[in-house]
Amino acid sequence: MRPACALGEDVELVRRFLSVTQTRQRIFEGLLSLFVIVLSIWGTDIWLRNREMNWNVLRIWTLAQVGMYDGPPMVVIPAGPFEMGDSDCTAGDKRSSCPPHSVAMRSFRMAKYEVTFDEYSAFVLDRDDIKLPPPYEGWDRGSRPVIKVSWEDARAYAEWLNKIVARNKTFRLPTEAEWEYACRAGTRTRFYTGETETHLHQAGWYATNAGDQTHPVGAKAPNAFGLYDMHGNVWEWVEDDWHTSYTGAPNDGSAWIDTPRGPGRVVRGGAWSSKAWTCRSAMRFNDQPTYRALDVGFRLSRSVAPGH
């Protein structure tokens, strides 16, 4: 029969053995978990790169799936009257920005920035029938405004946001009157920073200073409402059908829509490729709703509910 002390030593050895074994098992499980995490991150990164996307896109998409994405940052635009169109129109002037007319605006919200590639890519990630616009000559994407999107693409993006964003927010393209009112921010000058091209240089990217490409949103001076890039960078789609003048235009800020809808849609603001005169607050142009180009993007707006 073995002494009690020897039996005690055996028990202690077993305990130590089991403790070491358990410690090794925990270390192994920890390393295995770390390996799985690293492998998942690596695989996800490859997957994103193959789709020409990044981690910020995945962040936006994930927040959208769980109802925690609020959409693009918005600015409340106060109600008020303004004079829409060019102020120097003469009798019989054939410019589409004539004749000037008074419009009484209700309060609404306008996106602080143009919709970026990252924001639009989250929409593409969620839709098999929508393709991300291809890269162009090495231009970065990320926080630059999305380009080569049609009026129809812009509306589809707004509809997607309305399905996945919490608190029943209703995003849409701005009306043309909303766009000009928001751009002017109480001014009557050519640009919201002043009359001259020097003033435009402060506010936007255009043919003289853009270097033949778009730029990240928010890099130039905002207007009095806190909106960026209303002059230049990319043309912006609005909801309205194209009309060759303001004769008969609504005076309440609503979209001017024909029945049936006309063949053209309005774009505003000018772009990186535009001359200074084309970037002024009153400038209007038009394209077909299916048109996609390197200098056309969009921003969103939404109505303000009474009492909000």
mmCIF file of C-alpha atoms in Angstrom:
data_model
loop_
_atom_site.group_PDB
_atom_site.id
_atom_site.type_symbol
_atom_site.label_atom_id
_atom_site.label_comp_id
_atom_site.label_asym_id
_atom_site.label_seq_id
_atom_site.Cartn_x
_atom_site.Cartn_y
_atom_site.Cartn_z
ATOM 1 C CA MET A 1 0.000 0.000 0.000
ATOM 2 C CA ARG A 2 1.410 3.459 -1.043
ATOM 3 C CA PRO A 3 1.809 6.200 1.572
ATOM 4 C CA ALA A 4 -0.885 8.941 1.632
ATOM 5 C CA CYS A 5 1.707 11.589 0.778
ATOM 6 C CA ALA A 6 2.592 9.744 -2.440
ATOM 7 C CA LEU A 7 -1.069 9.538 -3.427
ATOM 8 C CA GLY A 8 -1.384 13.280 -2.810
ATOM 9 C CA GLU A 9 1.583 13.946 -5.043
ATOM 10 C CA ASP A 10 -0.056 11.897 -7.837
ATOM 11 C CA VAL A 11 -3.268 13.898 -7.557
ATOM 12 C CA GLU A 12 -1.319 17.147 -7.726
ATOM 13 C CA LEU A 13 0.528 15.968 -10.828
ATOM 14 C CA VAL A 14 -2.770 15.097 -12.498
ATOM 15 C CA ARG A 15 -4.137 18.527 -11.611
ATOM 16 C CA ARG A 16 -1.078 20.245 -13.043
ATOM 17 C CA PHE A 17 -1.276 18.139 -16.173
ATOM 18 C CA LEU A 18 -4.953 18.960 -16.669
ATOM 19 C CA SER A 19 -4.281 22.652 -16.008
ATOM 20 C CA VAL A 20 -1.473 22.758 -18.581
ATOM 21 C CA THR A 21 -3.635 20.854 -21.064
ATOM 22 C CA GLN A 22 -6.535 23.253 -20.565
ATOM 23 C CA THR A 23 -4.227 26.251 -20.922
ATOM 24 C CA ARG A 24 -2.806 24.867 -24.169
ATOM 25 C CA GLN A 25 -6.317 24.181 -25.406
ATOM 26 C CA ARG A 26 -7.388 27.768 -24.657
ATOM 27 C CA ILE A 27 -4.306 29.116 -26.440
ATOM 28 C CA PHE A 28 -4.999 26.875 -29.425
ATOM 29 C CA GLU A 29 -8.656 27.931 -29.545
ATOM 30 C CA GLY A 30 -7.631 31.590 -29.275
ATOM 31 C CA LEU A 31 -5.103 31.247 -32.085
ATOM 32 C CA LEU A 32 -7.662 29.371 -34.184
ATOM 33 C CA SER A 33 -10.227 32.133 -33.605
ATOM 34 C CA LEU A 34 -7.628 34.760 -34.504
ATOM 35 C CA PHE A 35 -6.757 32.842 -37.661
ATOM 36 C CA VAL A 36 -10.430 32.642 -38.638
ATOM 37 C CA ILE A 37 -10.863 36.394 -38.026
ATOM 38 C CA VAL A 38 -7.760 37.263 -40.050
ATOM 39 C CA LEU A 39 -8.850 34.904 -42.820
ATOM 40 C CA SER A 40 -12.335 36.440 -42.830
ATOM 41 C CA ILE A 41 -10.931 39.970 -42.984
ATOM 42 C CA TRP A 42 -8.546 38.978 -45.760
ATOM 43 C CA GLY A 43 -11.308 37.250 -47.703
ATOM 44 C CA THR A 44 -13.693 40.173 -47.252
ATOM 45 C CA ASP A 45 -11.007 42.608 -48.376
ATOM 46 C CA ILE A 46 -10.389 40.561 -51.531
ATOM 47 C CA TRP A 47 -14.149 40.357 -52.151
ATOM 48 C CA LEU A 48 -14.500 44.144 -51.788
ATOM 49 C CA ARG A 49 -11.517 44.806 -54.043
ATOM 50 C CA ASN A 50 -12.901 42.487 -56.710
ATOM 51 C CA ARG A 51 -16.083 44.549 -56.612
ATOM 52 C CA GLU A 52 -14.031 47.770 -56.622
ATOM 53 C CA MET A 53 -15.367 48.766 -53.207
ATOM 54 C CA ASN A 54 -13.925 49.482 -49.763
ATOM 55 C CA TRP A 55 -14.608 49.005 -46.053
ATOM 56 C CA ASN A 56 -16.584 52.239 -45.740
ATOM 57 C CA VAL A 57 -19.006 50.898 -48.349
ATOM 58 C CA LEU A 58 -19.412 47.728 -46.281
ATOM 59 C CA ARG A 59 -19.974 49.843 -43.136
ATOM 60 C CA ILE A 60 -22.753 51.837 -44.821
ATOM 61 C CA TRP A 61 -24.320 48.690 -46.268
ATOM 62 C CA THR A 62 -24.231 46.882 -42.895
ATOM 63 C CA LEU A 63 -25.817 49.825 -41.068
ATOM 64 C CA ALA A 64 -28.491 49.958 -43.761
ATOM 65 C CA GLN A 65 -29.315 46.259 -43.344
ATOM 66 C CA VAL A 66 -29.935 46.635 -39.601
ATOM 67 C CA GLY A 67 -31.901 49.871 -39.896
ATOM 68 C CA MET A 68 -29.190 52.095 -38.417
ATOM 69 C CA TYR A 69 -28.265 54.141 -41.498
ATOM 70 C CA ASP A 70 -29.750 57.649 -41.619
ATOM 71 C CA GLY A 71 -28.815 58.348 -45.217
ATOM 72 C CA PRO A 72 -26.675 61.244 -46.430
ATOM 73 C CA PRO A 73 -26.250 64.250 -44.098
ATOM 74 C CA MET A 74 -29.094 66.714 -44.649
ATOM 75 C CA VAL A 75 -29.497 70.441 -43.974
ATOM 76 C CA VAL A 76 -32.831 72.081 -43.164
ATOM 77 C CA ILE A 77 -33.559 74.831 -45.691
ATOM 78 C CA PRO A 78 -35.930 77.465 -44.257
ATOM 79 C CA ALA A 79 -39.101 78.595 -45.998
ATOM 80 C CA GLY A 80 -39.131 81.897 -47.846
ATOM 81 C CA PRO A 81 -39.639 83.718 -51.157
ATOM 82 C CA PHE A 82 -36.979 84.178 -53.827
ATOM 83 C CA GLU A 83 -36.542 85.351 -57.394
ATOM 84 C CA MET A 84 -35.764 82.385 -59.631
ATOM 85 C CA GLY A 85 -33.817 82.817 -62.865
ATOM 86 C CA ASP A 86 -31.303 85.298 -64.272
ATOM 87 C CA SER A 87 -31.802 88.847 -63.046
ATOM 88 C CA ASP A 88 -30.572 90.462 -66.289
ATOM 89 C CA CYS A 89 -33.227 89.001 -68.614
ATOM 90 C CA THR A 90 -34.606 91.420 -71.211
ATOM 91 C CA ALA A 91 -37.882 91.477 -73.114
ATOM 92 C CA GLY A 92 -37.924 88.571 -75.554
ATOM 93 C CA ASP A 93 -34.805 86.996 -73.984
ATOM 94 C CA LYS A 94 -34.447 83.430 -75.300
ATOM 95 C CA ARG A 95 -32.305 82.064 -72.453
ATOM 96 C CA SER A 96 -33.906 79.124 -70.651
ATOM 97 C CA SER A 97 -33.265 80.908 -67.324
ATOM 98 C CA CYS A 98 -35.703 83.675 -68.317
ATOM 99 C CA PRO A 99 -38.045 85.238 -67.425
ATOM 100 C CA PRO A 100 -37.237 85.558 -63.703
ATOM 101 C CA HIS A 101 -40.212 84.837 -61.471
ATOM 102 C CA SER A 102 -41.071 84.883 -57.778
ATOM 103 C CA VAL A 103 -41.382 81.554 -55.977
ATOM 104 C CA ALA A 104 -42.683 80.963 -52.443
ATOM 105 C CA MET A 105 -40.712 78.070 -50.958
ATOM 106 C CA ARG A 106 -41.729 75.751 -48.167
ATOM 107 C CA SER A 107 -39.085 74.431 -45.807
ATOM 108 C CA PHE A 108 -37.346 71.251 -46.948
ATOM 109 C CA ARG A 109 -34.116 69.328 -46.402
ATOM 110 C CA MET A 110 -31.255 69.238 -48.896
ATOM 111 C CA ALA A 111 -28.245 66.918 -48.845
ATOM 112 C CA LYS A 112 -25.153 68.687 -47.557
ATOM 113 C CA TYR A 113 -23.020 67.018 -50.249
ATOM 114 C CA GLU A 114 -23.414 65.379 -53.623
ATOM 115 C CA VAL A 115 -23.940 61.607 -53.343
ATOM 116 C CA THR A 116 -20.511 59.982 -53.155
ATOM 117 C CA PHE A 117 -19.195 56.803 -54.707
ATOM 118 C CA ASP A 118 -19.102 55.130 -51.272
ATOM 119 C CA GLU A 119 -22.755 55.952 -50.609
ATOM 120 C CA TYR A 120 -23.878 54.831 -54.050
ATOM 121 C CA SER A 121 -21.727 51.671 -53.862
ATOM 122 C CA ALA A 122 -23.665 50.486 -50.799
ATOM 123 C CA PHE A 123 -26.788 50.635 -52.973
ATOM 124 C CA VAL A 124 -25.036 48.668 -55.742
ATOM 125 C CA LEU A 125 -23.893 46.089 -53.175
ATOM 126 C CA ASP A 126 -27.532 45.496 -52.281
ATOM 127 C CA ARG A 127 -28.797 45.203 -55.862
ATOM 128 C CA ASP A 128 -27.869 42.587 -58.448
ATOM 129 C CA ASP A 129 -29.464 44.578 -61.274
ATOM 130 C CA ILE A 130 -27.421 47.779 -60.721
ATOM 131 C CA LYS A 131 -23.782 48.091 -61.774
ATOM 132 C CA LEU A 132 -21.161 50.407 -60.305
ATOM 133 C CA PRO A 133 -19.951 52.952 -62.880
ATOM 134 C CA PRO A 134 -16.528 51.834 -64.157
ATOM 135 C CA PRO A 135 -13.403 53.722 -63.017
ATOM 136 C CA TYR A 136 -12.106 56.434 -65.308
ATOM 137 C CA GLU A 137 -8.398 57.086 -65.962
ATOM 138 C CA GLY A 138 -7.288 56.289 -62.438
ATOM 139 C CA TRP A 139 -9.729 58.653 -60.695
ATOM 140 C CA ASP A 140 -10.323 57.762 -57.066
ATOM 141 C CA ARG A 141 -13.837 56.972 -55.884
ATOM 142 C CA GLY A 142 -14.518 57.055 -52.138
ATOM 143 C CA SER A 143 -15.690 60.552 -51.176
ATOM 144 C CA ARG A 144 -15.792 61.886 -54.717
ATOM 145 C CA PRO A 145 -19.249 62.413 -56.228
ATOM 146 C CA VAL A 146 -20.605 59.410 -58.067
ATOM 147 C CA ILE A 147 -20.605 59.942 -61.837
ATOM 148 C CA LYS A 148 -22.059 58.241 -64.907
ATOM 149 C CA VAL A 149 -25.438 57.855 -63.221
ATOM 150 C CA SER A 150 -28.653 58.592 -65.072
ATOM 151 C CA TRP A 151 -31.751 60.369 -63.766
ATOM 152 C CA GLU A 152 -33.333 56.909 -63.527
ATOM 153 C CA ASP A 153 -30.339 55.609 -61.516
ATOM 154 C CA ALA A 154 -30.633 58.552 -59.114
ATOM 155 C CA ARG A 155 -34.332 57.889 -58.559
ATOM 156 C CA ALA A 156 -33.640 54.181 -57.974
ATOM 157 C CA TYR A 157 -31.050 55.100 -55.314
ATOM 158 C CA ALA A 158 -33.586 57.330 -53.542
ATOM 159 C CA GLU A 159 -36.188 54.556 -53.627
ATOM 160 C CA TRP A 160 -33.658 52.101 -52.135
ATOM 161 C CA LEU A 161 -32.881 54.524 -49.307
ATOM 162 C CA ASN A 162 -36.567 54.897 -48.543
ATOM 163 C CA LYS A 163 -36.878 51.136 -48.116
ATOM 164 C CA ILE A 164 -33.925 50.632 -45.789
ATOM 165 C CA VAL A 165 -33.545 53.866 -43.819
ATOM 166 C CA ALA A 166 -35.148 54.034 -40.377
ATOM 167 C CA ARG A 167 -37.789 56.561 -39.251
ATOM 168 C CA ASN A 168 -39.679 56.593 -42.538
ATOM 169 C CA LYS A 169 -37.636 59.309 -44.205
ATOM 170 C CA THR A 170 -38.667 60.020 -47.787
ATOM 171 C CA PHE A 171 -35.680 60.847 -49.970
ATOM 172 C CA ARG A 172 -36.127 62.155 -53.507
ATOM 173 C CA LEU A 173 -34.513 64.297 -56.149
ATOM 174 C CA PRO A 174 -34.918 68.016 -55.427
ATOM 175 C CA THR A 175 -37.259 70.102 -57.532
ATOM 176 C CA GLU A 176 -35.544 72.634 -59.756
ATOM 177 C CA ALA A 177 -36.880 75.491 -57.619
ATOM 178 C CA GLU A 178 -35.582 73.806 -54.452
ATOM 179 C CA TRP A 179 -32.182 73.405 -56.043
ATOM 180 C CA GLU A 180 -31.803 77.061 -57.063
ATOM 181 C CA TYR A 181 -33.248 78.382 -53.796
ATOM 182 C CA ALA A 182 -30.860 76.162 -51.809
ATOM 183 C CA CYS A 183 -27.916 77.137 -54.015
ATOM 184 C CA ARG A 184 -28.514 80.878 -53.763
ATOM 185 C CA ALA A 185 -29.023 80.809 -49.989
ATOM 186 C CA GLY A 186 -30.393 84.337 -50.044
ATOM 187 C CA THR A 187 -28.031 85.750 -52.698
ATOM 188 C CA ARG A 188 -28.773 87.222 -56.146
ATOM 189 C CA THR A 189 -25.196 87.133 -57.403
ATOM 190 C CA ARG A 190 -23.944 84.742 -60.096
ATOM 191 C CA PHE A 191 -22.385 82.488 -57.463
ATOM 192 C CA TYR A 192 -23.233 82.188 -53.780
ATOM 193 C CA THR A 193 -19.786 83.583 -52.972
ATOM 194 C CA GLY A 194 -20.086 86.618 -55.291
ATOM 195 C CA GLU A 195 -20.148 87.848 -58.887
ATOM 196 C CA THR A 196 -16.720 87.087 -60.325
ATOM 197 C CA GLU A 197 -14.741 84.008 -61.317
ATOM 198 C CA THR A 198 -12.513 84.641 -58.306
ATOM 199 C CA HIS A 199 -15.588 84.087 -56.156
ATOM 200 C CA LEU A 200 -16.404 80.877 -58.044
ATOM 201 C CA HIS A 201 -12.873 79.626 -57.355
ATOM 202 C CA GLN A 202 -13.728 79.740 -53.639
ATOM 203 C CA ALA A 203 -16.951 77.779 -54.044
ATOM 204 C CA GLY A 204 -16.451 75.121 -56.683
ATOM 205 C CA TRP A 205 -14.389 72.930 -58.991
ATOM 206 C CA TYR A 206 -14.693 73.939 -62.645
ATOM 207 C CA ALA A 207 -12.624 73.885 -65.854
ATOM 208 C CA THR A 208 -10.035 76.388 -64.623
ATOM 209 C CA ASN A 209 -9.143 74.796 -61.283
ATOM 210 C CA ALA A 210 -10.362 71.166 -61.356
ATOM 211 C CA GLY A 211 -7.456 69.640 -63.291
ATOM 212 C CA ASP A 212 -9.831 67.716 -65.590
ATOM 213 C CA GLN A 213 -11.352 65.572 -62.845
ATOM 214 C CA THR A 214 -13.797 65.491 -59.956
ATOM 215 C CA HIS A 215 -12.730 66.154 -56.369
ATOM 216 C CA PRO A 216 -13.818 64.874 -52.940
ATOM 217 C CA VAL A 217 -17.014 66.569 -51.797
ATOM 218 C CA GLY A 218 -16.878 69.327 -49.209
ATOM 219 C CA ALA A 219 -13.439 70.706 -50.102
ATOM 220 C CA LYS A 220 -14.635 74.165 -51.173
ATOM 221 C CA ALA A 221 -16.477 76.907 -49.275
ATOM 222 C CA PRO A 222 -20.115 76.163 -48.320
ATOM 223 C CA ASN A 223 -22.960 78.601 -48.829
ATOM 224 C CA ALA A 224 -24.944 80.306 -46.069
ATOM 225 C CA PHE A 225 -27.168 77.220 -45.690
ATOM 226 C CA GLY A 226 -24.132 74.961 -45.188
ATOM 227 C CA LEU A 227 -24.313 73.232 -48.587
ATOM 228 C CA TYR A 228 -21.169 72.284 -50.516
ATOM 229 C CA ASP A 229 -20.360 71.945 -54.228
ATOM 230 C CA MET A 230 -23.516 73.607 -55.513
ATOM 231 C CA HIS A 231 -21.252 75.188 -58.122
ATOM 232 C CA GLY A 232 -19.189 72.765 -60.199
ATOM 233 C CA ASN A 233 -17.725 69.309 -59.458
ATOM 234 C CA VAL A 234 -20.667 67.521 -61.161
ATOM 235 C CA TRP A 235 -23.948 68.524 -62.761
ATOM 236 C CA GLU A 236 -26.864 67.492 -60.536
ATOM 237 C CA TRP A 237 -30.112 65.885 -61.664
ATOM 238 C CA VAL A 238 -33.379 67.403 -60.419
ATOM 239 C CA GLU A 239 -36.901 66.026 -60.697
ATOM 240 C CA ASP A 240 -38.324 68.452 -63.269
ATOM 241 C CA ASP A 241 -39.041 67.922 -66.950
ATOM 242 C CA TRP A 242 -37.136 70.255 -69.275
ATOM 243 C CA HIS A 243 -38.827 73.436 -70.498
ATOM 244 C CA THR A 244 -37.091 75.952 -72.735
ATOM 245 C CA SER A 245 -38.088 78.927 -70.563
ATOM 246 C CA TYR A 246 -39.754 79.753 -67.252
ATOM 247 C CA THR A 247 -42.965 80.893 -68.914
ATOM 248 C CA GLY A 248 -45.724 79.037 -67.055
ATOM 249 C CA ALA A 249 -43.419 77.669 -64.329
ATOM 250 C CA PRO A 250 -44.914 76.848 -60.893
ATOM 251 C CA ASN A 251 -44.571 79.551 -58.234
ATOM 252 C CA ASP A 252 -44.818 77.258 -55.202
ATOM 253 C CA GLY A 253 -41.505 75.376 -55.487
ATOM 254 C CA SER A 254 -43.041 72.171 -56.799
ATOM 255 C CA ALA A 255 -41.547 70.145 -59.646
ATOM 256 C CA TRP A 256 -42.640 71.194 -63.149
ATOM 257 C CA ILE A 257 -43.787 67.867 -64.589
ATOM 258 C CA ASP A 258 -45.675 67.301 -67.834
ATOM 259 C CA THR A 259 -48.386 64.691 -68.452
ATOM 260 C CA PRO A 260 -47.174 62.527 -70.050
ATOM 261 C CA ARG A 261 -43.640 63.232 -68.984
ATOM 262 C CA GLY A 262 -41.403 65.017 -71.472
ATOM 263 C CA PRO A 263 -38.244 63.569 -73.057
ATOM 264 C CA GLY A 264 -35.744 65.713 -71.112
ATOM 265 C CA ARG A 265 -34.775 66.235 -67.456
ATOM 266 C CA VAL A 266 -33.056 69.234 -65.902
ATOM 267 C CA VAL A 267 -29.484 69.284 -64.558
ATOM 268 C CA ARG A 268 -28.072 72.156 -62.519
ATOM 269 C CA GLY A 269 -24.835 73.565 -61.133
ATOM 270 C CA GLY A 270 -22.152 72.961 -63.730
ATOM 271 C CA ALA A 271 -19.234 70.559 -63.361
ATOM 272 C CA TRP A 272 -15.468 70.074 -63.282
ATOM 273 C CA SER A 273 -15.510 70.393 -67.064
ATOM 274 C CA SER A 274 -17.614 73.579 -67.188
ATOM 275 C CA LYS A 275 -16.646 77.175 -67.867
ATOM 276 C CA ALA A 276 -17.341 79.672 -65.097
ATOM 277 C CA TRP A 277 -20.446 81.141 -66.739
ATOM 278 C CA THR A 278 -22.018 77.669 -66.887
ATOM 279 C CA CYS A 279 -21.650 77.185 -63.128
ATOM 280 C CA ARG A 280 -23.735 80.192 -62.059
ATOM 281 C CA SER A 281 -26.754 79.739 -59.782
ATOM 282 C CA ALA A 282 -29.320 80.365 -62.550
ATOM 283 C CA MET A 283 -27.761 78.118 -65.208
ATOM 284 C CA ARG A 284 -29.963 75.311 -66.568
ATOM 285 C CA PHE A 285 -29.260 72.439 -68.903
ATOM 286 C CA ASN A 286 -31.012 69.224 -69.899
ATOM 287 C CA ASP A 287 -30.366 65.592 -70.786
ATOM 288 C CA GLN A 288 -32.429 62.483 -71.396
ATOM 289 C CA PRO A 289 -33.341 60.515 -68.227
ATOM 290 C CA THR A 290 -31.191 57.576 -69.389
ATOM 291 C CA TYR A 291 -28.118 59.742 -70.049
ATOM 292 C CA ARG A 292 -24.884 58.942 -68.175
ATOM 293 C CA ALA A 293 -21.738 61.066 -68.293
ATOM 294 C CA LEU A 294 -18.434 61.695 -66.510
ATOM 295 C CA ASP A 295 -19.640 65.071 -65.282
ATOM 296 C CA VAL A 296 -23.164 64.213 -64.086
ATOM 297 C CA GLY A 297 -24.150 63.120 -60.582
ATOM 298 C CA PHE A 298 -26.834 64.142 -58.090
ATOM 299 C CA ARG A 299 -27.779 65.023 -54.534
ATOM 300 C CA LEU A 300 -31.016 64.301 -52.674
ATOM 301 C CA SER A 301 -33.637 66.290 -50.825
ATOM 302 C CA ARG A 302 -36.707 65.449 -48.767
ATOM 303 C CA SER A 303 -39.751 67.252 -47.523
ATOM 304 C CA VAL A 304 -40.072 68.502 -43.957
ATOM 305 C CA ALA A 305 -43.161 67.177 -42.192
ATOM 306 C CA PRO A 306 -45.320 69.825 -40.459
ATOM 307 C CA GLY A 307 -44.040 70.508 -36.955
ATOM 308 C CA HIS A 308 -40.552 69.102 -37.658
#
